[in-house]
Amino acid sequence: MENLRSQFYTPDPQKRTKEYHLEQSMQAVELLKAASGPDGWKKVDKHKSGCIVYQSTSPATIPSHGDSKFPAFKGEHVIRGFKAQEVFSIIAVRKLWDDWYDEFSNIETYDDATSLMYMVMKGTISSKPRDLSMVERIHIDADGTIYSAACSVDSVKIPRVSGKVRAEVFLAGWVIQPLPSNPPITKITYVIHTDLLNRLPRFIAKRSLAKRAMVIATIETYLKKNGSPTLGGGNTHTNSRPRSLSSQKKDEVPAPNAKARSQVSLAKPQQTTTTPEQRKPEKIPERSPERKRAPSNVSRTAISEPEVRKPLSTKPPSLDSNRSSTTFTPMMVLPHRHSETARKALAMFKVLASSPEDRWRAISSENGFKSYSRVISGAGLPMLRGEGTITGGWTVEQINAAIESSGCRQVWDERFENMSIAETFNHNEYLFHITLRGIGSLTGRDLAGVTIIDRDPLTSALYNVSTSVLDPTIPEDPGRIRAMLELSGWSLRPTFDGQGNTVSVNVTFVIQIDIRGSLPSSVVKSMTSSMTTAVPRLNQFINKSGYPPFASHISGTRLLDTFDPKTGFYELCY
């Protein structure tokens, strides 16, 4: 039987090049966008889950697809309770849901969004295994919609393998569209147009492809059974940790509610799934087994339950027991509605935090802690910068936990009243609402903003940066004045000994805030003093009281994350 040839798959040497593959991948994304629309489809089936299957009515439904003898099929379904990036994380790991799957390898990475892929499909009693040589491209629109499109290509790096039939995919792809809702709702569209080159009767082959379009229901079933994947963190390892606030101190008289100490409440625990290493396809060199690549703005996630870091020792920290063995695999995340704002704030903070001292006006210097100011035209308060070194062997993650904990911050930040997490975008970014105490007769303020946490894998530095945003989920409080946080950030830069233990952390804090309204000079002076002494007060707090428990990575959205430094009670619901 003569193999079908399409414009996607050809022995032409020019069409085996990287440039041609990139061109085809971009065209595949455009074809997927066109195919996701309503025109050119007829409804042919419906799954009990509500997933609807459509069949193309003419070759024009997917233009330039070749003279295939089979129509294209499309599945559409809405999955409730899971975000787009969570759904995409499952789709990326085919072995979890794909009954066609046998092997899948990333042969070559072309750019941040495009890869050359090799897939082997399971054989049956009546047919040999099929394999595919494909180029895949992932594209993300400004509204967060994810497009993952693939098509067959010819490559000298993926020769034909004896015993396997080289099938062809004219277009296969996913459209994962977040819908405006809380809890989240995600619309999934799956398009498949392929020729498996088998000898099945036409009507049986069509039925099989129509069934394939219902695979969305399988993914939904997996999500509901196993929960959402972890957003962000790679595997995290910690050998030994100093005492935290949740550990009872020596000679401490137990309080009546001492049972609550060190208690961690985890709502909706997740299962841990370990995926075995896959064998390499026969005679195909230089493969990374079971490694599906993503672009720089797409998260790749592991499936595991959240790890709550809680030190085991009740002794003060020591350098020998505080090896900085906490590692975070850099993760790539999907954009959200405040992504651009957060990243601009992060970039600006890094510039300000590293700018020379002579570009600031010195305010004070005491016990190694310095503070500076910079006049901002038209602002009621100057931009402020504080810096110093926190000793005692605390790691950047432990210090950051004391910065982020609402209960701890109520102790070391005299202006802070409370904070709630309105929405978790991913492991490193979230939307928050903060309330600030009033001063005398001055009305209390509040803030609505986004926080982004960035880690430098080369230096182990951590950056925690926040800025105000307008968001409909956080309306203004009529009893308060909505302040504007232009920028607030912490730079935590560790130094290590010869064994890799954290010796100290150099800290820089920068803040520019518009409190709004007319402020007496005494209030301006009081607030300036409070903000410029944030670093020494944080140093005093953590060396006296320790750090709070914290979750290294969380599946889904934080619903509640509270800690009481007085009782040591920590509660995390997600």
PDB file of N, CA and C in Angstrom, residues 108-162:
ATOM      1  N   GLU A 108      15.079  16.914  19.821  1.00  0.00           N
ATOM      2  CA  GLU A 108      15.847  18.154  19.720  1.00  0.00           C
ATOM      3  C   GLU A 108      14.970  19.335  20.090  1.00  0.00           C
ATOM      4  N   THR A 109      15.556  20.282  20.804  1.00  0.00           N
ATOM      5  CA  THR A 109      14.859  21.510  21.168  1.00  0.00           C
ATOM      6  C   THR A 109      15.249  22.597  20.174  1.00  0.00           C
ATOM      7  N   TYR A 110      14.269  23.101  19.444  1.00  0.00           N
ATOM      8  CA  TYR A 110      14.544  24.123  18.433  1.00  0.00           C
ATOM      9  C   TYR A 110      14.601  25.526  19.035  1.00  0.00           C
ATOM     10  N   ASP A 111      13.631  25.836  19.888  1.00  0.00           N
ATOM     11  CA  ASP A 111      13.619  27.125  20.573  1.00  0.00           C
ATOM     12  C   ASP A 111      12.781  26.960  21.826  1.00  0.00           C
ATOM     13  N   ASP A 112      12.469  28.087  22.482  1.00  0.00           N
ATOM     14  CA  ASP A 112      11.739  28.023  23.745  1.00  0.00           C
ATOM     15  C   ASP A 112      10.355  27.404  23.615  1.00  0.00           C
ATOM     16  N   ALA A 113       9.814  27.356  22.402  1.00  0.00           N
ATOM     17  CA  ALA A 113       8.450  26.879  22.233  1.00  0.00           C
ATOM     18  C   ALA A 113       8.334  25.644  21.356  1.00  0.00           C
ATOM     19  N   THR A 114       9.397  25.229  20.701  1.00  0.00           N
ATOM     20  CA  THR A 114       9.291  24.209  19.657  1.00  0.00           C
ATOM     21  C   THR A 114      10.284  23.083  19.877  1.00  0.00           C
ATOM     22  N   SER A 115       9.820  21.843  19.670  1.00  0.00           N
ATOM     23  CA  SER A 115      10.676  20.676  19.830  1.00  0.00           C
ATOM     24  C   SER A 115      10.374  19.645  18.756  1.00  0.00           C
ATOM     25  N   LEU A 116      11.403  18.880  18.420  1.00  0.00           N
ATOM     26  CA  LEU A 116      11.260  17.720  17.545  1.00  0.00           C
ATOM     27  C   LEU A 116      11.029  16.512  18.434  1.00  0.00           C
ATOM     28  N   MET A 117       9.922  15.785  18.195  1.00  0.00           N
ATOM     29  CA  MET A 117       9.502  14.715  19.096  1.00  0.00           C
ATOM     30  C   MET A 117       9.393  13.378  18.365  1.00  0.00           C
ATOM     31  N   TYR A 118       9.560  12.312  19.112  1.00  0.00           N
ATOM     32  CA  TYR A 118       9.380  10.956  18.588  1.00  0.00           C
ATOM     33  C   TYR A 118       8.424  10.213  19.518  1.00  0.00           C
ATOM     34  N   MET A 119       7.403   9.566  18.954  1.00  0.00           N
ATOM     35  CA  MET A 119       6.425   8.832  19.747  1.00  0.00           C
ATOM     36  C   MET A 119       6.213   7.448  19.161  1.00  0.00           C
ATOM     37  N   VAL A 120       6.118   6.460  20.034  1.00  0.00           N
ATOM     38  CA  VAL A 120       5.772   5.097  19.639  1.00  0.00           C
ATOM     39  C   VAL A 120       4.405   4.769  20.216  1.00  0.00           C
ATOM     40  N   MET A 121       3.526   4.269  19.355  1.00  0.00           N
ATOM     41  CA  MET A 121       2.168   3.900  19.762  1.00  0.00           C
ATOM     42  C   MET A 121       2.085   2.388  19.917  1.00  0.00           C
ATOM     43  N   LYS A 122       1.307   1.962  20.874  1.00  0.00           N
ATOM     44  CA  LYS A 122       1.165   0.543  21.157  1.00  0.00           C
ATOM     45  C   LYS A 122       0.610  -0.213  19.948  1.00  0.00           C
ATOM     46  N   GLY A 123       1.118  -1.415  19.761  1.00  0.00           N
ATOM     47  CA  GLY A 123       0.557  -2.285  18.739  1.00  0.00           C
ATOM     48  C   GLY A 123      -0.635  -3.058  19.287  1.00  0.00           C
ATOM     49  N   THR A 124      -1.341  -3.726  18.418  1.00  0.00           N
ATOM     50  CA  THR A 124      -2.475  -4.556  18.822  1.00  0.00           C
ATOM     51  C   THR A 124      -2.261  -5.967  18.277  1.00  0.00           C
ATOM     52  N   ILE A 125      -3.185  -6.834  18.564  1.00  0.00           N
ATOM     53  CA  ILE A 125      -3.085  -8.210  18.089  1.00  0.00           C
ATOM     54  C   ILE A 125      -3.042  -8.250  16.563  1.00  0.00           C
ATOM     55  N   SER A 126      -3.779  -7.337  15.938  1.00  0.00           N
ATOM     56  CA  SER A 126      -3.898  -7.371  14.480  1.00  0.00           C
ATOM     57  C   SER A 126      -3.026  -6.343  13.766  1.00  0.00           C
ATOM     58  N   SER A 127      -2.274  -5.517  14.501  1.00  0.00           N
ATOM     59  CA  SER A 127      -1.469  -4.482  13.829  1.00  0.00           C
ATOM     60  C   SER A 127      -0.150  -4.263  14.551  1.00  0.00           C
ATOM     61  N   LYS A 128       0.839  -3.821  13.796  1.00  0.00           N
ATOM     62  CA  LYS A 128       2.158  -3.529  14.344  1.00  0.00           C
ATOM     63  C   LYS A 128       2.123  -2.206  15.109  1.00  0.00           C
ATOM     64  N   PRO A 129       3.109  -1.983  15.970  1.00  0.00           N
ATOM     65  CA  PRO A 129       3.213  -0.667  16.618  1.00  0.00           C
ATOM     66  C   PRO A 129       3.422   0.425  15.575  1.00  0.00           C
ATOM     67  N   ARG A 130       2.872   1.610  15.848  1.00  0.00           N
ATOM     68  CA  ARG A 130       3.073   2.778  14.995  1.00  0.00           C
ATOM     69  C   ARG A 130       4.058   3.727  15.665  1.00  0.00           C
ATOM     70  N   ASP A 131       4.782   4.483  14.869  1.00  0.00           N
ATOM     71  CA  ASP A 131       5.600   5.540  15.442  1.00  0.00           C
ATOM     72  C   ASP A 131       5.402   6.825  14.655  1.00  0.00           C
ATOM     73  N   LEU A 132       5.782   7.922  15.278  1.00  0.00           N
ATOM     74  CA  LEU A 132       5.546   9.249  14.708  1.00  0.00           C
ATOM     75  C   LEU A 132       6.795  10.102  14.851  1.00  0.00           C
ATOM     76  N   SER A 133       7.119  10.838  13.831  1.00  0.00           N
ATOM     77  CA  SER A 133       8.141  11.875  13.871  1.00  0.00           C
ATOM     78  C   SER A 133       7.409  13.209  13.764  1.00  0.00           C
ATOM     79  N   MET A 134       7.430  14.000  14.830  1.00  0.00           N
ATOM     80  CA  MET A 134       6.593  15.202  14.891  1.00  0.00           C
ATOM     81  C   MET A 134       7.389  16.413  15.352  1.00  0.00           C
ATOM     82  N   VAL A 135       6.896  17.564  14.982  1.00  0.00           N
ATOM     83  CA  VAL A 135       7.356  18.813  15.557  1.00  0.00           C
ATOM     84  C   VAL A 135       6.199  19.382  16.353  1.00  0.00           C
ATOM     85  N   GLU A 136       6.489  19.840  17.562  1.00  0.00           N
ATOM     86  CA  GLU A 136       5.445  20.360  18.446  1.00  0.00           C
ATOM     87  C   GLU A 136       5.771  21.788  18.843  1.00  0.00           C
ATOM     88  N   ARG A 137       4.753  22.623  18.854  1.00  0.00           N
ATOM     89  CA  ARG A 137       4.935  24.017  19.265  1.00  0.00           C
ATOM     90  C   ARG A 137       3.868  24.380  20.282  1.00  0.00           C
ATOM     91  N   ILE A 138       4.269  25.141  21.299  1.00  0.00           N
ATOM     92  CA  ILE A 138       3.335  25.604  22.328  1.00  0.00           C
ATOM     93  C   ILE A 138       3.280  27.127  22.273  1.00  0.00           C
ATOM     94  N   HIS A 139       2.072  27.643  22.223  1.00  0.00           N
ATOM     95  CA  HIS A 139       1.854  29.089  22.129  1.00  0.00           C
ATOM     96  C   HIS A 139       0.835  29.488  23.182  1.00  0.00           C
ATOM     97  N   ILE A 140       1.047  30.647  23.798  1.00  0.00           N
ATOM     98  CA  ILE A 140       0.131  31.125  24.838  1.00  0.00           C
ATOM     99  C   ILE A 140      -0.334  32.520  24.488  1.00  0.00           C
ATOM    100  N   ASP A 141      -1.650  32.704  24.408  1.00  0.00           N
ATOM    101  CA  ASP A 141      -2.217  34.024  24.145  1.00  0.00           C
ATOM    102  C   ASP A 141      -2.190  34.884  25.393  1.00  0.00           C
ATOM    103  N   ALA A 142      -2.458  36.166  25.217  1.00  0.00           N
ATOM    104  CA  ALA A 142      -2.429  37.109  26.335  1.00  0.00           C
ATOM    105  C   ALA A 142      -3.471  36.775  27.396  1.00  0.00           C
ATOM    106  N   ASP A 143      -4.590  36.144  26.993  1.00  0.00           N
ATOM    107  CA  ASP A 143      -5.631  35.809  27.965  1.00  0.00           C
ATOM    108  C   ASP A 143      -5.347  34.510  28.702  1.00  0.00           C
ATOM    109  N   GLY A 144      -4.178  33.900  28.457  1.00  0.00           N
ATOM    110  CA  GLY A 144      -3.818  32.671  29.159  1.00  0.00           C
ATOM    111  C   GLY A 144      -4.187  31.396  28.436  1.00  0.00           C
ATOM    112  N   THR A 145      -4.822  31.498  27.264  1.00  0.00           N
ATOM    113  CA  THR A 145      -5.176  30.308  26.497  1.00  0.00           C
ATOM    114  C   THR A 145      -3.904  29.645  25.962  1.00  0.00           C
ATOM    115  N   ILE A 146      -3.805  28.333  26.169  1.00  0.00           N
ATOM    116  CA  ILE A 146      -2.624  27.578  25.762  1.00  0.00           C
ATOM    117  C   ILE A 146      -2.949  26.789  24.501  1.00  0.00           C
ATOM    118  N   TYR A 147      -2.096  26.898  23.503  1.00  0.00           N
ATOM    119  CA  TYR A 147      -2.210  26.101  22.280  1.00  0.00           C
ATOM    120  C   TYR A 147      -0.991  25.183  22.198  1.00  0.00           C
ATOM    121  N   SER A 148      -1.236  23.907  22.076  1.00  0.00           N
ATOM    122  CA  SER A 148      -0.166  22.926  21.896  1.00  0.00           C
ATOM    123  C   SER A 148      -0.465  22.171  20.607  1.00  0.00           C
ATOM    124  N   ALA A 149       0.304  22.432  19.563  1.00  0.00           N
ATOM    125  CA  ALA A 149       0.021  21.883  18.229  1.00  0.00           C
ATOM    126  C   ALA A 149       1.205  21.063  17.740  1.00  0.00           C
ATOM    127  N   ALA A 150       0.887  19.950  17.041  1.00  0.00           N
ATOM    128  CA  ALA A 150       1.924  19.073  16.509  1.00  0.00           C
ATOM    129  C   ALA A 150       1.529  18.604  15.116  1.00  0.00           C
ATOM    130  N   CYS A 151       2.532  18.309  14.299  1.00  0.00           N
ATOM    131  CA  CYS A 151       2.297  17.740  12.986  1.00  0.00           C
ATOM    132  C   CYS A 151       3.516  16.909  12.600  1.00  0.00           C
ATOM    133  N   SER A 152       3.330  15.966  11.688  1.00  0.00           N
ATOM    134  CA  SER A 152       4.425  15.107  11.255  1.00  0.00           C
ATOM    135  C   SER A 152       5.431  15.871  10.412  1.00  0.00           C
ATOM    136  N   VAL A 153       6.691  15.519  10.587  1.00  0.00           N
ATOM    137  CA  VAL A 153       7.771  16.046   9.759  1.00  0.00           C
ATOM    138  C   VAL A 153       8.751  14.911   9.480  1.00  0.00           C
ATOM    139  N   ASP A 154       9.574  15.114   8.480  1.00  0.00           N
ATOM    140  CA  ASP A 154      10.616  14.152   8.163  1.00  0.00           C
ATOM    141  C   ASP A 154      11.925  14.675   8.732  1.00  0.00           C
ATOM    142  N   SER A 155      12.719  13.805   9.361  1.00  0.00           N
ATOM    143  CA  SER A 155      13.979  14.227   9.961  1.00  0.00           C
ATOM    144  C   SER A 155      14.991  13.098   9.865  1.00  0.00           C
ATOM    145  N   VAL A 156      16.222  13.465   9.528  1.00  0.00           N
ATOM    146  CA  VAL A 156      17.292  12.471   9.483  1.00  0.00           C
ATOM    147  C   VAL A 156      17.619  11.970  10.885  1.00  0.00           C
ATOM    148  N   LYS A 157      17.197  12.714  11.907  1.00  0.00           N
ATOM    149  CA  LYS A 157      17.454  12.301  13.281  1.00  0.00           C
ATOM    150  C   LYS A 157      16.454  11.261  13.772  1.00  0.00           C
ATOM    151  N   ILE A 158      15.391  11.038  12.977  1.00  0.00           N
ATOM    152  CA  ILE A 158      14.398  10.038  13.359  1.00  0.00           C
ATOM    153  C   ILE A 158      14.193   9.099  12.176  1.00  0.00           C
ATOM    154  N   PRO A 159      15.114   8.183  11.941  1.00  0.00           N
ATOM    155  CA  PRO A 159      14.955   7.244  10.822  1.00  0.00           C
ATOM    156  C   PRO A 159      13.831   6.261  11.105  1.00  0.00           C
ATOM    157  N   ARG A 160      13.341   5.649  10.055  1.00  0.00           N
ATOM    158  CA  ARG A 160      12.305   4.641  10.213  1.00  0.00           C
ATOM    159  C   ARG A 160      12.896   3.420  10.913  1.00  0.00           C
ATOM    160  N   VAL A 161      12.076   2.806  11.746  1.00  0.00           N
ATOM    161  CA  VAL A 161      12.515   1.692  12.575  1.00  0.00           C
ATOM    162  C   VAL A 161      11.856   0.411  12.106  1.00  0.00           C
ATOM    163  N   SER A 162      12.644  -0.628  11.936  1.00  0.00           N
ATOM    164  CA  SER A 162      12.116  -1.922  11.502  1.00  0.00           C
ATOM    165  C   SER A 162      11.117  -2.451  12.532  1.00  0.00           C
TER     166      SER A 162
END
